[in-house]
Amino acid sequence: MITDLEFDGAEEMREAAHHAADRIAWLRGEADAAGVPVVYVNDNRGQWHSERSRLIEHAMREGGSGRDLVRRIEPRKDDFFVIKPQFSGFYSTNLPVLLPKLSATRLILTGVSADICVLFTAADAHMREYDLWVPSDTVAGSDRQRTRWALEIMEQSMHAETRATTDLSLADWIARSEQP
């Protein structure tokens, strides 16, 4: 979600991305209250020598298309930040090392693009046996039908929960894991 919104299909996803950002910001507040760590996994967008501050600075530059979006969900200093070179958050990143250090067994995936990056990250998380929640109102894509299909694949093939944050609270999702 830390993006300049300057890529093929960005204009088509702009409205959905802004809506998702609002729900992500709300969910991040719930995560903070529950003591759940927040991990940003962000595409390097071809900036191979980049790092966190440069990616954020680029996305928030004056006149940039992604500025308002990023302003809503800008990473805080204590949030974790992983830069990915490709579609999956697990591919060639330190995420597979970080998550066990955080004692994570369950993941909430949000972001763009639902039918590529979110889907591929969900598949890799599923293969690693993480329990998944991909709230449908926290993901966006350039095509609504493809976003629906991606959510259906995650729900049916990866057993991901896909209810929106308005239909399932973080507290209820956490409590579900504590039931025998």
PDB file of C-alpha atoms in Angstrom:
ATOM      1  CA  MET A   1       0.000   0.000   0.000  1.00  0.00           C
ATOM      2  CA  ILE A   2       3.004   2.301   0.131  1.00  0.00           C
ATOM      3  CA  THR A   3       2.691   3.194  -3.531  1.00  0.00           C
ATOM      4  CA  ASP A   4       2.885   6.131  -5.866  1.00  0.00           C
ATOM      5  CA  LEU A   5      -0.180   4.780  -7.722  1.00  0.00           C
ATOM      6  CA  GLU A   6       1.717   5.280 -10.957  1.00  0.00           C
ATOM      7  CA  PHE A   7       1.545   1.919 -12.704  1.00  0.00           C
ATOM      8  CA  ASP A   8      -0.689   0.125 -15.193  1.00  0.00           C
ATOM      9  CA  GLY A   9      -4.131  -0.340 -13.654  1.00  0.00           C
ATOM     10  CA  ALA A  10      -3.599   2.169 -10.834  1.00  0.00           C
ATOM     11  CA  GLU A  11      -6.293   4.539 -12.030  1.00  0.00           C
ATOM     12  CA  GLU A  12      -8.825   1.702 -12.101  1.00  0.00           C
ATOM     13  CA  MET A  13      -8.004   0.734  -8.518  1.00  0.00           C
ATOM     14  CA  ARG A  14      -7.672   4.235  -7.043  1.00  0.00           C
ATOM     15  CA  GLU A  15     -11.127   4.389  -5.422  1.00  0.00           C
ATOM     16  CA  ALA A  16     -10.902   0.827  -4.045  1.00  0.00           C
ATOM     17  CA  ALA A  17      -7.355   1.478  -2.784  1.00  0.00           C
ATOM     18  CA  HIS A  18      -8.459   4.578  -0.874  1.00  0.00           C
ATOM     19  CA  HIS A  19     -11.367   2.666   0.668  1.00  0.00           C
ATOM     20  CA  ALA A  20      -9.018  -0.199   1.592  1.00  0.00           C
ATOM     21  CA  ALA A  21      -6.565   2.281   3.145  1.00  0.00           C
ATOM     22  CA  ASP A  22      -9.289   3.651   5.406  1.00  0.00           C
ATOM     23  CA  ARG A  23     -10.171   0.128   6.589  1.00  0.00           C
ATOM     24  CA  ILE A  24      -6.478  -0.770   6.980  1.00  0.00           C
ATOM     25  CA  ALA A  25      -5.942   2.308   9.153  1.00  0.00           C
ATOM     26  CA  TRP A  26      -8.896   1.261  11.314  1.00  0.00           C
ATOM     27  CA  LEU A  27      -7.621  -2.341  11.518  1.00  0.00           C
ATOM     28  CA  ARG A  28      -4.132  -1.112  12.414  1.00  0.00           C
ATOM     29  CA  GLY A  29      -5.653   0.707  15.392  1.00  0.00           C
ATOM     30  CA  GLU A  30      -7.361  -2.530  16.439  1.00  0.00           C
ATOM     31  CA  ALA A  31      -4.047  -4.382  16.073  1.00  0.00           C
ATOM     32  CA  ASP A  32      -2.310  -1.795  18.248  1.00  0.00           C
ATOM     33  CA  ALA A  33      -4.979  -2.180  20.946  1.00  0.00           C
ATOM     34  CA  ALA A  34      -4.636  -5.981  20.832  1.00  0.00           C
ATOM     35  CA  GLY A  35      -0.828  -5.916  20.899  1.00  0.00           C
ATOM     36  CA  VAL A  36      -0.594  -7.427  17.410  1.00  0.00           C
ATOM     37  CA  PRO A  37       2.551  -6.386  15.509  1.00  0.00           C
ATOM     38  CA  VAL A  38       2.156  -4.575  12.192  1.00  0.00           C
ATOM     39  CA  VAL A  39       4.392  -5.632   9.314  1.00  0.00           C
ATOM     40  CA  TYR A  40       4.470  -3.726   6.037  1.00  0.00           C
ATOM     41  CA  VAL A  41       5.603  -5.789   3.070  1.00  0.00           C
ATOM     42  CA  ASN A  42       6.174  -3.476   0.179  1.00  0.00           C
ATOM     43  CA  ASP A  43       7.220  -3.795  -3.430  1.00  0.00           C
ATOM     44  CA  ASN A  44      10.483  -2.105  -4.289  1.00  0.00           C
ATOM     45  CA  ARG A  45       8.849  -0.873  -7.545  1.00  0.00           C
ATOM     46  CA  GLY A  46      12.130  -1.383  -9.391  1.00  0.00           C
ATOM     47  CA  GLN A  47      14.136   0.719  -6.944  1.00  0.00           C
ATOM     48  CA  TRP A  48      16.743  -1.924  -6.205  1.00  0.00           C
ATOM     49  CA  HIS A  49      18.909   0.350  -4.045  1.00  0.00           C
ATOM     50  CA  SER A  50      16.007   1.583  -1.999  1.00  0.00           C
ATOM     51  CA  GLU A  51      14.987   1.240   1.612  1.00  0.00           C
ATOM     52  CA  ARG A  52      11.976   2.115   3.755  1.00  0.00           C
ATOM     53  CA  SER A  53      12.362   5.893   4.011  1.00  0.00           C
ATOM     54  CA  ARG A  54      13.111   6.334   0.306  1.00  0.00           C
ATOM     55  CA  LEU A  55      10.051   4.294  -0.740  1.00  0.00           C
ATOM     56  CA  ILE A  56       7.808   6.298   1.585  1.00  0.00           C
ATOM     57  CA  GLU A  57       9.353   9.601   0.489  1.00  0.00           C
ATOM     58  CA  HIS A  58       8.840   8.721  -3.177  1.00  0.00           C
ATOM     59  CA  ALA A  59       5.183   7.737  -2.638  1.00  0.00           C
ATOM     60  CA  MET A  60       4.480  10.895  -0.606  1.00  0.00           C
ATOM     61  CA  ARG A  61       6.274  13.383  -2.827  1.00  0.00           C
ATOM     62  CA  GLU A  62       4.524  16.662  -3.592  1.00  0.00           C
ATOM     63  CA  GLY A  63       2.031  16.183  -6.395  1.00  0.00           C
ATOM     64  CA  GLY A  64       2.404  12.392  -6.349  1.00  0.00           C
ATOM     65  CA  SER A  65      -0.650  10.253  -7.099  1.00  0.00           C
ATOM     66  CA  GLY A  66      -0.204   8.098  -3.998  1.00  0.00           C
ATOM     67  CA  ARG A  67       0.383  10.869  -1.473  1.00  0.00           C
ATOM     68  CA  ASP A  68      -3.109  10.943   0.090  1.00  0.00           C
ATOM     69  CA  LEU A  69      -3.300   7.163   0.156  1.00  0.00           C
ATOM     70  CA  VAL A  70       0.042   6.715   1.901  1.00  0.00           C
ATOM     71  CA  ARG A  71      -0.674   9.550   4.341  1.00  0.00           C
ATOM     72  CA  ARG A  72      -3.583   7.459   5.740  1.00  0.00           C
ATOM     73  CA  ILE A  73      -1.475   4.401   6.498  1.00  0.00           C
ATOM     74  CA  GLU A  74       2.093   5.646   6.703  1.00  0.00           C
ATOM     75  CA  PRO A  75       4.286   3.221   8.646  1.00  0.00           C
ATOM     76  CA  ARG A  76       5.242   4.290  12.137  1.00  0.00           C
ATOM     77  CA  LYS A  77       8.755   3.966  13.518  1.00  0.00           C
ATOM     78  CA  ASP A  78       7.980   0.759  15.453  1.00  0.00           C
ATOM     79  CA  ASP A  79       6.187  -0.989  12.576  1.00  0.00           C
ATOM     80  CA  PHE A  80       8.176  -3.652  10.773  1.00  0.00           C
ATOM     81  CA  PHE A  81       8.950  -2.992   7.109  1.00  0.00           C
ATOM     82  CA  VAL A  82       9.987  -5.634   4.577  1.00  0.00           C
ATOM     83  CA  ILE A  83      10.841  -4.800   0.981  1.00  0.00           C
ATOM     84  CA  LYS A  84       9.962  -7.444  -1.596  1.00  0.00           C
ATOM     85  CA  PRO A  85      11.404  -7.740  -5.105  1.00  0.00           C
ATOM     86  CA  GLN A  86       8.472  -9.616  -6.633  1.00  0.00           C
ATOM     87  CA  PHE A  87       4.833 -10.477  -6.049  1.00  0.00           C
ATOM     88  CA  SER A  88       4.947 -12.565  -2.863  1.00  0.00           C
ATOM     89  CA  GLY A  89       5.920 -11.099   0.476  1.00  0.00           C
ATOM     90  CA  PHE A  90       7.829 -14.316   1.165  1.00  0.00           C
ATOM     91  CA  TYR A  91       9.883 -14.512  -2.022  1.00  0.00           C
ATOM     92  CA  SER A  92      13.502 -13.431  -1.411  1.00  0.00           C
ATOM     93  CA  THR A  93      12.633 -11.426   1.728  1.00  0.00           C
ATOM     94  CA  ASN A  94      13.344 -11.728   5.419  1.00  0.00           C
ATOM     95  CA  LEU A  95       9.636 -12.319   6.176  1.00  0.00           C
ATOM     96  CA  PRO A  96      10.129 -16.094   6.686  1.00  0.00           C
ATOM     97  CA  VAL A  97      12.699 -15.256   9.373  1.00  0.00           C
ATOM     98  CA  LEU A  98      10.781 -12.350  10.947  1.00  0.00           C
ATOM     99  CA  LEU A  99       7.414 -14.073  11.459  1.00  0.00           C
ATOM    100  CA  PRO A 100       8.732 -16.909  13.660  1.00  0.00           C
ATOM    101  CA  LYS A 101      10.664 -14.316  15.692  1.00  0.00           C
ATOM    102  CA  LEU A 102       7.304 -12.625  16.303  1.00  0.00           C
ATOM    103  CA  SER A 103       5.793 -16.034  17.209  1.00  0.00           C
ATOM    104  CA  ALA A 104       3.252 -15.541  14.424  1.00  0.00           C
ATOM    105  CA  THR A 105       0.956 -18.414  13.540  1.00  0.00           C
ATOM    106  CA  ARG A 106      -1.800 -16.305  12.001  1.00  0.00           C
ATOM    107  CA  LEU A 107      -1.588 -13.511   9.460  1.00  0.00           C
ATOM    108  CA  ILE A 108      -3.907 -10.758   8.320  1.00  0.00           C
ATOM    109  CA  LEU A 109      -3.132  -9.788   4.740  1.00  0.00           C
ATOM    110  CA  THR A 110      -4.180  -6.458   3.262  1.00  0.00           C
ATOM    111  CA  GLY A 111      -3.137  -4.350   0.301  1.00  0.00           C
ATOM    112  CA  VAL A 112      -2.924  -4.090  -3.461  1.00  0.00           C
ATOM    113  CA  SER A 113      -3.118  -5.831  -5.860  1.00  0.00           C
ATOM    114  CA  ALA A 114      -5.527  -8.464  -4.589  1.00  0.00           C
ATOM    115  CA  ASP A 115      -5.163 -10.707  -7.628  1.00  0.00           C
ATOM    116  CA  ILE A 116      -1.372 -10.674  -7.702  1.00  0.00           C
ATOM    117  CA  CYS A 117       0.597  -9.577  -4.631  1.00  0.00           C
ATOM    118  CA  VAL A 118      -1.993 -10.400  -1.975  1.00  0.00           C
ATOM    119  CA  LEU A 119      -2.900 -13.700  -3.672  1.00  0.00           C
ATOM    120  CA  PHE A 120       0.719 -14.823  -4.085  1.00  0.00           C
ATOM    121  CA  THR A 121       1.583 -13.850  -0.509  1.00  0.00           C
ATOM    122  CA  ALA A 122      -1.484 -15.736   0.730  1.00  0.00           C
ATOM    123  CA  ALA A 123      -0.446 -18.832  -1.230  1.00  0.00           C
ATOM    124  CA  ASP A 124       3.049 -18.743   0.262  1.00  0.00           C
ATOM    125  CA  ALA A 125       1.619 -18.166   3.753  1.00  0.00           C
ATOM    126  CA  HIS A 126      -0.781 -21.077   3.278  1.00  0.00           C
ATOM    127  CA  MET A 127       2.086 -23.358   2.232  1.00  0.00           C
ATOM    128  CA  ARG A 128       3.811 -22.379   5.466  1.00  0.00           C
ATOM    129  CA  GLU A 129       0.633 -23.284   7.391  1.00  0.00           C
ATOM    130  CA  TYR A 130      -0.300 -19.818   8.600  1.00  0.00           C
ATOM    131  CA  ASP A 131      -3.956 -19.249   9.434  1.00  0.00           C
ATOM    132  CA  LEU A 132      -5.129 -16.373   7.231  1.00  0.00           C
ATOM    133  CA  TRP A 133      -7.587 -13.531   7.321  1.00  0.00           C
ATOM    134  CA  VAL A 134      -7.793 -11.427   4.176  1.00  0.00           C
ATOM    135  CA  PRO A 135     -10.525  -8.900   4.962  1.00  0.00           C
ATOM    136  CA  SER A 136     -12.305  -8.185   1.691  1.00  0.00           C
ATOM    137  CA  ASP A 137     -12.562  -4.478   2.494  1.00  0.00           C
ATOM    138  CA  THR A 138      -8.795  -4.098   3.007  1.00  0.00           C
ATOM    139  CA  VAL A 139      -7.676  -5.249  -0.435  1.00  0.00           C
ATOM    140  CA  ALA A 140      -7.961  -3.584  -3.821  1.00  0.00           C
ATOM    141  CA  GLY A 141      -7.343  -4.431  -7.420  1.00  0.00           C
ATOM    142  CA  SER A 142      -7.719  -2.818 -10.804  1.00  0.00           C
ATOM    143  CA  ASP A 143     -10.612  -5.130 -11.729  1.00  0.00           C
ATOM    144  CA  ARG A 144     -13.440  -5.910  -9.285  1.00  0.00           C
ATOM    145  CA  GLN A 145     -14.156  -9.331 -10.789  1.00  0.00           C
ATOM    146  CA  ARG A 146     -10.508 -10.411 -10.541  1.00  0.00           C
ATOM    147  CA  THR A 147     -10.442  -9.158  -6.932  1.00  0.00           C
ATOM    148  CA  ARG A 148     -13.533 -11.270  -6.164  1.00  0.00           C
ATOM    149  CA  TRP A 149     -11.950 -14.281  -7.858  1.00  0.00           C
ATOM    150  CA  ALA A 150      -8.731 -13.835  -5.869  1.00  0.00           C
ATOM    151  CA  LEU A 151     -10.703 -13.654  -2.618  1.00  0.00           C
ATOM    152  CA  GLU A 152     -12.644 -16.793  -3.608  1.00  0.00           C
ATOM    153  CA  ILE A 153      -9.398 -18.658  -4.314  1.00  0.00           C
ATOM    154  CA  MET A 154      -7.953 -17.592  -0.962  1.00  0.00           C
ATOM    155  CA  GLU A 155     -11.123 -18.630   0.852  1.00  0.00           C
ATOM    156  CA  GLN A 156     -11.728 -21.930  -0.921  1.00  0.00           C
ATOM    157  CA  SER A 157      -8.192 -23.152  -1.614  1.00  0.00           C
ATOM    158  CA  MET A 158      -6.268 -21.629   1.286  1.00  0.00           C
ATOM    159  CA  HIS A 159      -9.030 -21.688   3.898  1.00  0.00           C
ATOM    160  CA  ALA A 160      -8.581 -17.960   4.442  1.00  0.00           C
ATOM    161  CA  GLU A 161     -11.218 -15.984   6.256  1.00  0.00           C
ATOM    162  CA  THR A 162     -12.317 -13.201   3.900  1.00  0.00           C
ATOM    163  CA  ARG A 163     -15.092 -11.457   5.809  1.00  0.00           C
ATOM    164  CA  ALA A 164     -14.801  -7.691   5.847  1.00  0.00           C
ATOM    165  CA  THR A 165     -13.661  -5.826   8.947  1.00  0.00           C
ATOM    166  CA  THR A 166     -17.232  -4.617   9.320  1.00  0.00           C
ATOM    167  CA  ASP A 167     -18.402  -8.256   9.616  1.00  0.00           C
ATOM    168  CA  LEU A 168     -15.601  -9.711  11.747  1.00  0.00           C
ATOM    169  CA  SER A 169     -13.654  -7.924  14.446  1.00  0.00           C
ATOM    170  CA  LEU A 170      -9.996  -8.520  15.137  1.00  0.00           C
ATOM    171  CA  ALA A 171     -10.915  -9.514  18.689  1.00  0.00           C
ATOM    172  CA  ASP A 172     -13.325 -12.176  17.392  1.00  0.00           C
ATOM    173  CA  TRP A 173     -10.767 -13.489  14.910  1.00  0.00           C
ATOM    174  CA  ILE A 174      -8.161 -13.716  17.661  1.00  0.00           C
ATOM    175  CA  ALA A 175     -10.631 -15.421  20.011  1.00  0.00           C
ATOM    176  CA  ARG A 176     -11.407 -17.984  17.323  1.00  0.00           C
ATOM    177  CA  SER A 177      -7.798 -19.185  17.457  1.00  0.00           C
ATOM    178  CA  GLU A 178      -8.027 -19.657  21.209  1.00  0.00           C
ATOM    179  CA  GLN A 179     -10.974 -22.075  20.978  1.00  0.00           C
ATOM    180  CA  PRO A 180     -10.155 -25.778  21.291  1.00  0.00           C
TER     181      PRO A 180
END
